[in-house]
PDB file of C-alpha atoms and ligand atoms in Angstrom:
ATOM      1  CA  UNK A 111     -10.819 -29.468  -3.018  1.00 33.00           C
ATOM      2  CA  UNK A 112      -9.690 -31.389  -6.069  1.00 36.00           C
ATOM      3  CA  UNK A 113      -8.382 -29.392  -8.943  1.00 37.00           C
ATOM      4  CA  UNK A 114      -7.591 -30.533 -12.443  1.00 38.00           C
ATOM      5  CA  UNK A 115      -5.674 -28.484 -14.833  1.00 40.00           C
ATOM      6  CA  UNK A 116      -4.539 -29.097 -18.348  1.00 39.00           C
ATOM      7  CA  UNK A 117      -1.694 -26.614 -18.960  1.00 38.00           C
ATOM      8  CA  UNK A 118      -0.333 -26.224 -22.518  1.00 36.00           C
ATOM      9  CA  UNK A 119       3.112 -25.259 -21.346  1.00 37.00           C
ATOM     10  CA  UNK A 120       4.559 -25.366 -24.731  1.00 35.00           C
ATOM     11  CA  UNK A 121       3.373 -26.427 -28.211  1.00 32.00           C
ATOM     12  CA  UNK A 122       4.825 -29.894 -27.544  1.00 34.00           C
ATOM     13  CA  UNK A 123       4.210 -30.352 -23.895  1.00 36.00           C
ATOM     14  CA  UNK A 124       1.021 -30.795 -22.090  1.00 39.00           C
ATOM     15  CA  UNK A 125       1.099 -31.058 -18.236  1.00 42.00           C
ATOM     16  CA  UNK A 126      -1.793 -32.524 -16.506  1.00 46.00           C
ATOM     17  CA  UNK A 127      -1.917 -31.887 -12.876  1.00 47.00           C
ATOM     18  CA  UNK A 128      -4.741 -33.549 -10.900  1.00 39.00           C
ATOM     19  CA  UNK A 129      -4.174 -33.051  -7.249  1.00 43.00           C
ATOM     20  CA  UNK A 130      -5.525 -32.048  -3.893  1.00 47.00           C
ATOM     21  CA  UNK A 131      -3.524 -28.889  -3.086  1.00 55.00           C
ATOM     22  CA  UNK A 132      -5.172 -27.452  -0.275  1.00 53.00           C
ATOM     23  CA  UNK A 133      -3.044 -25.708   2.308  1.00 47.00           C
ATOM     24  CA  UNK A 134      -1.333 -28.069   4.612  1.00 52.00           C
ATOM     25  CA  UNK A 135      -2.313 -30.969   2.361  1.00 59.00           C
ATOM     26  CA  UNK A 136       1.126 -32.599   1.991  1.00 68.00           C
ATOM     27  CA  UNK A 137      -0.297 -35.707   0.175  1.00 71.00           C
ATOM     28  CA  UNK A 138      -1.574 -33.426  -2.527  1.00 73.00           C
ATOM     29  CA  UNK A 139       1.752 -31.784  -2.992  1.00 76.00           C
ATOM     30  CA  UNK A 140       3.426 -35.266  -3.010  1.00 79.00           C
ATOM     31  CA  UNK A 141       1.123 -36.398  -5.830  1.00 78.00           C
ATOM     32  CA  UNK A 142       2.038 -33.178  -7.781  1.00 78.00           C
ATOM     33  CA  UNK A 143       5.854 -33.956  -7.123  1.00 79.00           C
ATOM     34  CA  UNK A 144       5.529 -37.510  -8.386  1.00 79.00           C
ATOM     35  CA  UNK A 145       3.576 -36.465 -11.474  1.00 80.00           C
ATOM     36  CA  UNK A 146       6.151 -33.714 -12.362  1.00 78.00           C
ATOM     37  CA  UNK A 147       9.031 -36.287 -11.859  1.00 77.00           C
ATOM     38  CA  UNK A 148       7.360 -38.581 -14.278  1.00 77.00           C
ATOM     39  CA  UNK A 149       6.102 -36.177 -16.893  1.00 75.00           C
ATOM     40  CA  UNK A 150       8.811 -33.363 -16.600  1.00 75.00           C
ATOM     41  CA  UNK A 151       8.129 -29.616 -17.068  1.00 73.00           C
ATOM     42  CA  UNK A 152       9.209 -27.575 -20.024  1.00 72.00           C
ATOM     43  CA  UNK A 153      12.750 -26.207 -19.648  1.00 75.00           C
ATOM     44  CA  UNK A 154      12.452 -22.403 -20.197  1.00 75.00           C
ATOM     45  CA  UNK A 155      15.636 -20.482 -20.312  1.00 78.00           C
ATOM     46  CA  UNK A 156      14.474 -17.135 -21.333  1.00 87.00           C
ATOM     47  CA  UNK A 157      13.497 -14.314 -18.897  1.00 92.00           C
ATOM     48  CA  UNK A 158      10.047 -12.958 -18.812  1.00 95.00           C
ATOM     49  CA  UNK A 159      11.656  -9.772 -20.289  1.00 94.00           C
ATOM     50  CA  UNK A 160      12.947 -11.575 -23.120  1.00 95.00           C
ATOM     51  CA  UNK A 161       9.638 -13.209 -23.820  1.00 94.00           C
ATOM     52  CA  UNK A 162       8.156  -9.818 -23.873  1.00 93.00           C
ATOM     53  CA  UNK A 163      10.637  -8.571 -26.409  1.00 93.00           C
ATOM     54  CA  UNK A 164      10.141 -11.629 -28.584  1.00 93.00           C
ATOM     55  CA  UNK A 165       6.298 -11.311 -28.547  1.00 93.00           C
ATOM     56  CA  UNK A 166       5.777 -14.685 -26.841  1.00 91.00           C
ATOM     57  CA  UNK A 167       4.863 -13.426 -23.468  1.00 93.00           C
ATOM     58  CA  UNK A 168       2.328 -15.808 -21.592  1.00 95.00           C
ATOM     59  CA  UNK A 169       0.606 -14.383 -18.649  1.00 96.00           C
ATOM     60  CA  UNK A 170      -1.827 -16.348 -16.161  1.00 97.00           C
ATOM     61  CA  UNK A 171      -4.688 -13.832 -15.408  1.00 96.00           C
ATOM     62  CA  UNK A 172      -6.101 -14.918 -12.137  1.00 96.00           C
ATOM     63  CA  UNK A 173      -8.568 -11.884 -12.465  1.00 94.00           C
ATOM     64  CA  UNK A 174      -8.420  -8.340 -10.981  1.00 96.00           C
ATOM     65  CA  UNK A 175     -11.337  -9.131  -8.744  1.00 96.00           C
ATOM     66  CA  UNK A 176     -10.851 -12.866  -7.987  1.00 97.00           C
ATOM     67  CA  UNK A 177      -9.693 -13.238  -4.348  1.00 97.00           C
ATOM     68  CA  UNK A 178      -9.992 -16.766  -3.408  1.00 97.00           C
ATOM     69  CA  UNK A 179      -6.647 -17.311  -1.983  1.00 97.00           C
ATOM     70  CA  UNK A 180      -6.628 -21.134  -1.973  1.00 96.00           C
ATOM     71  CA  UNK A 181      -7.531 -21.345  -5.737  1.00 96.00           C
ATOM     72  CA  UNK A 182      -5.199 -18.581  -6.455  1.00 97.00           C
ATOM     73  CA  UNK A 183      -2.249 -20.429  -4.746  1.00 97.00           C
ATOM     74  CA  UNK A 184      -2.885 -23.616  -6.568  1.00 95.00           C
ATOM     75  CA  UNK A 185      -3.148 -21.919  -9.868  1.00 96.00           C
ATOM     76  CA  UNK A 186      -0.118 -20.148  -9.376  1.00 97.00           C
ATOM     77  CA  UNK A 187       1.645 -23.362  -8.459  1.00 96.00           C
ATOM     78  CA  UNK A 188       0.459 -25.188 -11.534  1.00 94.00           C
ATOM     79  CA  UNK A 189       1.057 -22.305 -14.076  1.00 95.00           C
ATOM     80  CA  UNK A 190       4.528 -21.687 -12.546  1.00 96.00           C
ATOM     81  CA  UNK A 191       5.328 -25.329 -13.333  1.00 94.00           C
ATOM     82  CA  UNK A 192       3.901 -24.792 -16.784  1.00 92.00           C
ATOM     83  CA  UNK A 193       6.296 -21.852 -17.391  1.00 93.00           C
ATOM     84  CA  UNK A 194       4.224 -18.840 -17.621  1.00 96.00           C
ATOM     85  CA  UNK A 195       6.097 -15.645 -17.764  1.00 97.00           C
ATOM     86  CA  UNK A 196       3.723 -13.675 -15.460  1.00 98.00           C
ATOM     87  CA  UNK A 197       0.914 -14.126 -13.088  1.00 98.00           C
ATOM     88  CA  UNK A 198      -1.529 -11.321 -12.977  1.00 98.00           C
ATOM     89  CA  UNK A 199      -3.747 -10.963  -9.857  1.00 98.00           C
ATOM     90  CA  UNK A 200      -5.864  -8.790  -7.655  1.00 97.00           C
ATOM     91  CA  UNK A 201      -4.181  -5.851  -5.917  1.00 97.00           C
ATOM     92  CA  UNK A 202      -4.611  -7.362  -2.539  1.00 97.00           C
ATOM     93  CA  UNK A 203      -1.914  -8.181   0.051  1.00 97.00           C
ATOM     94  CA  UNK A 204      -3.288 -11.740   0.806  1.00 97.00           C
ATOM     95  CA  UNK A 205      -3.745 -12.400  -2.832  1.00 98.00           C
ATOM     96  CA  UNK A 206      -0.379 -11.475  -3.713  1.00 98.00           C
ATOM     97  CA  UNK A 207       1.042 -13.566  -0.853  1.00 98.00           C
ATOM     98  CA  UNK A 208      -0.998 -16.619  -2.139  1.00 98.00           C
ATOM     99  CA  UNK A 209       0.434 -16.170  -5.567  1.00 98.00           C
ATOM    100  CA  UNK A 210       3.947 -16.039  -4.109  1.00 98.00           C
ATOM    101  CA  UNK A 211       3.283 -19.103  -2.055  1.00 98.00           C
ATOM    102  CA  UNK A 212       2.235 -21.020  -5.193  1.00 97.00           C
ATOM    103  CA  UNK A 213       5.384 -19.990  -6.944  1.00 97.00           C
ATOM    104  CA  UNK A 214       7.531 -21.055  -4.183  1.00 97.00           C
ATOM    105  CA  UNK A 215       5.867 -24.379  -3.822  1.00 95.00           C
ATOM    106  CA  UNK A 216       6.313 -24.922  -7.446  1.00 94.00           C
ATOM    107  CA  UNK A 217      10.030 -23.941  -7.170  1.00 94.00           C
ATOM    108  CA  UNK A 218      10.297 -26.356  -4.240  1.00 93.00           C
ATOM    109  CA  UNK A 219       9.145 -29.144  -6.532  1.00 92.00           C
ATOM    110  CA  UNK A 220      11.482 -28.584  -9.392  1.00 90.00           C
ATOM    111  CA  UNK A 221      13.746 -25.539 -10.012  1.00 90.00           C
ATOM    112  CA  UNK A 222      11.734 -23.731 -12.616  1.00 92.00           C
ATOM    113  CA  UNK A 223      12.049 -20.182 -13.627  1.00 93.00           C
ATOM    114  CA  UNK A 224      10.135 -17.610 -11.399  1.00 96.00           C
ATOM    115  CA  UNK A 225       7.427 -15.744 -13.254  1.00 97.00           C
ATOM    116  CA  UNK A 226       6.736 -12.160 -12.565  1.00 98.00           C
ATOM    117  CA  UNK A 227       4.057 -11.119 -10.253  1.00 98.00           C
ATOM    118  CA  UNK A 228       1.842  -8.514 -11.671  1.00 98.00           C
ATOM    119  CA  UNK A 229      -1.144  -6.694  -9.821  1.00 98.00           C
ATOM    120  CA  UNK A 230      -4.038  -5.046 -11.754  1.00 97.00           C
ATOM    121  CA  UNK A 231      -5.491  -1.702 -10.698  1.00 97.00           C
ATOM    122  CA  UNK A 232      -7.923   0.822 -12.215  1.00 95.00           C
ATOM    123  CA  UNK A 233      -8.499   4.520 -12.282  1.00 94.00           C
ATOM    124  CA  UNK A 234     -12.107   4.630 -12.722  1.00 90.00           C
ATOM    125  CA  UNK A 235     -15.092   2.320 -13.291  1.00 88.00           C
ATOM    126  CA  UNK A 236     -14.016  -0.830 -15.207  1.00 90.00           C
ATOM    127  CA  UNK A 237     -15.736  -4.077 -15.845  1.00 91.00           C
ATOM    128  CA  UNK A 238     -12.840  -5.903 -14.175  1.00 93.00           C
ATOM    129  CA  UNK A 239     -13.262  -4.234 -10.884  1.00 96.00           C
ATOM    130  CA  UNK A 240     -16.879  -5.131  -9.852  1.00 97.00           C
ATOM    131  CA  UNK A 241     -18.605  -7.706  -7.904  1.00 97.00           C
ATOM    132  CA  UNK A 242     -22.239  -8.904  -7.987  1.00 98.00           C
ATOM    133  CA  UNK A 243     -24.243  -8.686  -4.773  1.00 97.00           C
ATOM    134  CA  UNK A 244     -27.841  -9.253  -3.728  1.00 97.00           C
ATOM    135  CA  UNK A 245     -29.906  -9.719  -0.666  1.00 95.00           C
ATOM    136  CA  UNK A 246     -31.082 -13.373  -0.385  1.00 94.00           C
ATOM    137  CA  UNK A 247     -33.998 -12.064   1.701  1.00 93.00           C
ATOM    138  CA  UNK A 248     -35.408 -10.411  -1.268  1.00 94.00           C
ATOM    139  CA  UNK A 249     -35.422 -13.680  -3.364  1.00 95.00           C
ATOM    140  CA  UNK A 250     -38.705 -15.518  -3.899  1.00 93.00           C
ATOM    141  CA  UNK A 251     -38.371 -19.034  -2.255  1.00 91.00           C
ATOM    142  CA  UNK A 252     -39.691 -20.536  -5.376  1.00 90.00           C
ATOM    143  CA  UNK A 253     -37.026 -19.139  -7.553  1.00 93.00           C
ATOM    144  CA  UNK A 254     -35.189 -21.717  -9.679  1.00 92.00           C
ATOM    145  CA  UNK A 255     -31.957 -19.884  -8.833  1.00 94.00           C
ATOM    146  CA  UNK A 256     -30.518 -19.580 -12.484  1.00 97.00           C
ATOM    147  CA  UNK A 257     -27.955 -17.104 -11.062  1.00 97.00           C
ATOM    148  CA  UNK A 258     -26.329 -20.090  -9.285  1.00 96.00           C
ATOM    149  CA  UNK A 259     -26.377 -22.216 -12.356  1.00 96.00           C
ATOM    150  CA  UNK A 260     -24.863 -19.634 -14.798  1.00 98.00           C
ATOM    151  CA  UNK A 261     -22.108 -18.468 -12.479  1.00 98.00           C
ATOM    152  CA  UNK A 262     -18.778 -19.993 -13.938  1.00 96.00           C
ATOM    153  CA  UNK A 263     -16.839 -19.327 -10.645  1.00 96.00           C
ATOM    154  CA  UNK A 264     -19.197 -21.135  -8.267  1.00 96.00           C
ATOM    155  CA  UNK A 265     -19.435 -17.680  -6.566  1.00 97.00           C
ATOM    156  CA  UNK A 266     -23.226 -18.050  -5.805  1.00 97.00           C
ATOM    157  CA  UNK A 267     -24.210 -20.316  -3.098  1.00 95.00           C
ATOM    158  CA  UNK A 268     -27.817 -20.605  -2.121  1.00 93.00           C
ATOM    159  CA  UNK A 269     -30.175 -22.782  -0.192  1.00 89.00           C
ATOM    160  CA  UNK A 270     -33.863 -22.664  -0.352  1.00 81.00           C
ATOM    161  CA  UNK A 271     -36.084 -23.286   2.643  1.00 79.00           C
ATOM    162  CA  UNK A 272     -39.908 -23.335   2.450  1.00 75.00           C
ATOM    163  CA  UNK A 273     -40.072 -19.658   3.329  1.00 80.00           C
ATOM    164  CA  UNK A 274     -36.696 -18.033   2.363  1.00 82.00           C
ATOM    165  CA  UNK A 275     -33.546 -18.242   0.424  1.00 81.00           C
ATOM    166  CA  UNK A 276     -30.266 -18.277   2.346  1.00 87.00           C
ATOM    167  CA  UNK A 277     -26.577 -17.670   1.216  1.00 92.00           C
ATOM    168  CA  UNK A 278     -25.747 -15.231  -1.546  1.00 94.00           C
ATOM    169  CA  UNK A 279     -22.568 -14.190  -3.370  1.00 97.00           C
ATOM    170  CA  UNK A 280     -19.231 -15.561  -2.190  1.00 96.00           C
ATOM    171  CA  UNK A 281     -17.405 -12.276  -2.653  1.00 96.00           C
ATOM    172  CA  UNK A 282     -13.967 -13.426  -2.767  1.00 96.00           C
ATOM    173  CA  UNK A 283     -14.784 -15.928  -5.629  1.00 97.00           C
ATOM    174  CA  UNK A 284     -16.800 -13.340  -7.729  1.00 97.00           C
ATOM    175  CA  UNK A 285     -14.818 -11.799 -10.564  1.00 96.00           C
ATOM    176  CA  UNK A 286     -17.569  -9.619 -11.918  1.00 96.00           C
ATOM    177  CA  UNK A 287     -18.107 -11.475 -15.262  1.00 96.00           C
ATOM    178  CA  UNK A 288     -21.639 -10.265 -15.260  1.00 96.00           C
ATOM    179  CA  UNK A 289     -23.324 -13.489 -16.394  1.00 97.00           C
ATOM    180  CA  UNK A 290     -25.806 -13.676 -13.570  1.00 98.00           C
ATOM    181  CA  UNK A 291     -26.998 -10.063 -13.944  1.00 97.00           C
ATOM    182  CA  UNK A 292     -29.406 -10.583 -16.911  1.00 97.00           C
ATOM    183  CA  UNK A 293     -30.572 -14.144 -15.873  1.00 98.00           C
ATOM    184  CA  UNK A 294     -32.314 -12.993 -12.572  1.00 98.00           C
ATOM    185  CA  UNK A 295     -36.093 -13.093 -13.369  1.00 97.00           C
ATOM    186  CA  UNK A 296     -36.615 -10.536 -10.604  1.00 97.00           C
ATOM    187  CA  UNK A 297     -33.894  -8.263 -11.310  1.00 97.00           C
ATOM    188  CA  UNK A 298     -32.436  -8.620  -7.745  1.00 97.00           C
ATOM    189  CA  UNK A 299     -28.691  -8.615  -8.590  1.00 98.00           C
ATOM    190  CA  UNK A 300     -26.727  -5.466  -8.505  1.00 96.00           C
ATOM    191  CA  UNK A 301     -23.279  -4.384  -9.395  1.00 96.00           C
ATOM    192  CA  UNK A 302     -20.858  -3.086  -6.832  1.00 96.00           C
ATOM    193  CA  UNK A 303     -18.049  -1.392  -8.731  1.00 95.00           C
ATOM    194  CA  UNK A 304     -14.958  -0.136  -6.908  1.00 94.00           C
ATOM    195  CA  UNK A 305     -11.500   1.570  -7.572  1.00 93.00           C
ATOM    196  CA  UNK A 306      -8.467   0.221  -5.879  1.00 93.00           C
ATOM    197  CA  UNK A 307      -6.946   2.541  -3.380  1.00 93.00           C
ATOM    198  CA  UNK A 308      -3.809   4.061  -4.680  1.00 95.00           C
ATOM    199  CA  UNK A 309      -1.932   4.338  -1.158  1.00 95.00           C
ATOM    200  CA  UNK A 310      -2.549   0.685  -0.472  1.00 96.00           C
ATOM    201  CA  UNK A 311      -1.482  -0.147  -4.094  1.00 97.00           C
ATOM    202  CA  UNK A 312       1.801   1.766  -3.589  1.00 97.00           C
ATOM    203  CA  UNK A 313       2.608  -0.270  -0.494  1.00 96.00           C
ATOM    204  CA  UNK A 314       2.106  -3.474  -2.372  1.00 97.00           C
ATOM    205  CA  UNK A 315       4.219  -2.344  -5.357  1.00 97.00           C
ATOM    206  CA  UNK A 316       7.078  -1.759  -2.864  1.00 97.00           C
ATOM    207  CA  UNK A 317       7.134  -5.520  -1.878  1.00 96.00           C
ATOM    208  CA  UNK A 318       9.944  -7.544  -3.221  1.00 95.00           C
ATOM    209  CA  UNK A 319       7.573 -10.193  -4.550  1.00 97.00           C
ATOM    210  CA  UNK A 320       5.684  -7.801  -6.901  1.00 98.00           C
ATOM    211  CA  UNK A 321       7.330  -7.131 -10.098  1.00 98.00           C
ATOM    212  CA  UNK A 322       4.725  -5.377 -12.239  1.00 98.00           C
ATOM    213  CA  UNK A 323       1.489  -3.438 -12.398  1.00 97.00           C
ATOM    214  CA  UNK A 324      -1.276  -3.190 -15.019  1.00 97.00           C
ATOM    215  CA  UNK A 325      -3.252  -0.042 -15.024  1.00 96.00           C
ATOM    216  CA  UNK A 326      -6.593  -0.357 -16.430  1.00 95.00           C
ATOM    217  CA  UNK A 327      -7.924   2.990 -17.785  1.00 94.00           C
ATOM    218  CA  UNK A 328     -10.470   4.164 -20.237  1.00 88.00           C
ATOM    219  CA  UNK A 329      -8.222   6.842 -21.321  1.00 81.00           C
ATOM    220  CA  UNK A 330     -10.984   9.446 -21.425  1.00 83.00           C
ATOM    221  CA  UNK A 331     -10.474  10.961 -18.075  1.00 84.00           C
ATOM    222  CA  UNK A 332      -6.905  11.868 -17.755  1.00 89.00           C
ATOM    223  CA  UNK A 333      -7.538  13.490 -14.352  1.00 93.00           C
ATOM    224  CA  UNK A 334      -8.286  10.166 -12.868  1.00 93.00           C
ATOM    225  CA  UNK A 335      -5.292   8.644 -14.267  1.00 94.00           C
ATOM    226  CA  UNK A 336      -3.206  11.445 -13.095  1.00 95.00           C
ATOM    227  CA  UNK A 337      -4.648  10.982  -9.658  1.00 95.00           C
ATOM    228  CA  UNK A 338      -3.765   7.287  -9.545  1.00 96.00           C
ATOM    229  CA  UNK A 339      -0.272   7.913 -10.993  1.00 96.00           C
ATOM    230  CA  UNK A 340       0.426  10.556  -8.459  1.00 96.00           C
ATOM    231  CA  UNK A 341      -0.835   8.367  -5.669  1.00 96.00           C
ATOM    232  CA  UNK A 342       1.552   5.573  -6.675  1.00 97.00           C
ATOM    233  CA  UNK A 343       4.460   8.027  -6.183  1.00 96.00           C
ATOM    234  CA  UNK A 344       7.937   6.432  -6.268  1.00 96.00           C
ATOM    235  CA  UNK A 345       6.447   2.953  -5.885  1.00 97.00           C
ATOM    236  CA  UNK A 346       6.675   2.341  -9.734  1.00 96.00           C
ATOM    237  CA  UNK A 347      10.419   2.768  -9.518  1.00 96.00           C
ATOM    238  CA  UNK A 348      10.445  -0.684  -7.725  1.00 96.00           C
ATOM    239  CA  UNK A 349       8.995  -2.489 -10.718  1.00 97.00           C
ATOM    240  CA  UNK A 350      10.196  -4.216 -13.798  1.00 96.00           C
ATOM    241  CA  UNK A 351       7.201  -3.359 -15.824  1.00 96.00           C
ATOM    242  CA  UNK A 352       4.267  -0.810 -15.924  1.00 97.00           C
ATOM    243  CA  UNK A 353       1.533  -1.891 -18.309  1.00 95.00           C
ATOM    244  CA  UNK A 354      -1.292   0.383 -19.326  1.00 95.00           C
ATOM    245  CA  UNK A 355      -4.443  -1.312 -20.849  1.00 91.00           C
ATOM    246  CA  UNK A 356      -7.094   0.851 -22.325  1.00 85.00           C
ATOM    247  CA  UNK A 357     -10.398  -0.907 -21.778  1.00 72.00           C
ATOM    248  CA  UNK A 358     -12.014   0.704 -24.996  1.00 64.00           C
ATOM    249  CA  UNK A 359      -9.508  -0.917 -27.232  1.00 53.00           C
TER     250      UNK A 359
HETATM  251  S1  SF4 B 216     -21.633 -14.891 -12.593  1.00 63.13           S
HETATM  252 FE1  SF4 B 216     -22.001 -13.264 -11.115  1.00 63.13          FE
HETATM  253  S2  SF4 B 216     -21.558 -13.883  -9.133  1.00 63.13           S
HETATM  254 FE2  SF4 B 216     -20.673 -15.261 -10.696  1.00 63.13          FE
HETATM  255  S3  SF4 B 216     -18.565 -14.450 -11.052  1.00 63.13           S
HETATM  256 FE3  SF4 B 216     -19.975 -13.682 -12.691  1.00 63.13          FE
HETATM  257  S4  SF4 B 216     -20.585 -11.606 -11.701  1.00 63.13           S
HETATM  258 FE4  SF4 B 216     -19.733 -12.887 -10.036  1.00 63.13          FE
HETATM  259  S1  SF4 B 217     -32.028 -15.610  -9.833  1.00 63.13           S
HETATM  260 FE1  SF4 B 217     -32.515 -13.669  -8.689  1.00 63.13          FE
HETATM  261  S2  SF4 B 217     -34.229 -14.017  -7.390  1.00 63.13           S
HETATM  262 FE2  SF4 B 217     -33.394 -15.908  -8.114  1.00 63.13          FE
HETATM  263  S3  SF4 B 217     -32.091 -16.589  -6.290  1.00 63.13           S
HETATM  264 FE3  SF4 B 217     -30.768 -15.614  -8.062  1.00 63.13          FE
HETATM  265  S4  SF4 B 217     -30.753 -13.385  -7.285  1.00 63.13           S
HETATM  266 FE4  SF4 B 217     -32.319 -14.419  -6.215  1.00 63.13          FE
END
């Protein structure tokens, strides 16, 4: 898959990386290396912690629900080169590994600063933690498939035959933005919301390649927050940062 990114790594530096970066595609990596050698990357000497304190912290948000590991690895590679302070991703072991693979690949190209890796979790229903779903067997074959057109993540892949619709939501690519819900003329698309498991999250937080957690909470149901916090146990002591974001503000 060809990816093209424009990264505004600093106010003065724009890094354009157009490359084929699939796993095992050494040609793509070579192209990135050549491009970086030609254009250079921003020299960032401050730590992510210092950026936080100065108020110029930059975070790549891969998406709390986005789980396409190939895209995540490639995004992590490019944005590490661009000098972000942090990469925020889904609380999933494969996703975390993909982020770290991207970071290591970037550092292998040029010795850039390692960004922090942050995972996002929730204590209750939250718009960031949901997926679209529908059964293509329920779709009329003559539907013009506006859901597929409106999806910004190419997360709906359909094929019409004369009598049925095949395909559906590509779950790992759906990040729950909700754009497809209102456009379905037959009201076939449902929302599948979920809460990340605290025990699995605690295991992830203990990994030495995870630096931070963002807890999404409405702040209205303290019992839910308490349950999650207790479930995380001493895993938070392994971290550099615990962020709490209140979805209502
Ligand atoms: S448009 Fe629908 S399928 Fe596409 S990412 Fe958004 S919620 Fe998921
Ligand atoms: S718009 Fe609705 S009915 Fe049409 S293909 Fe999409 S989900 Fe099915």
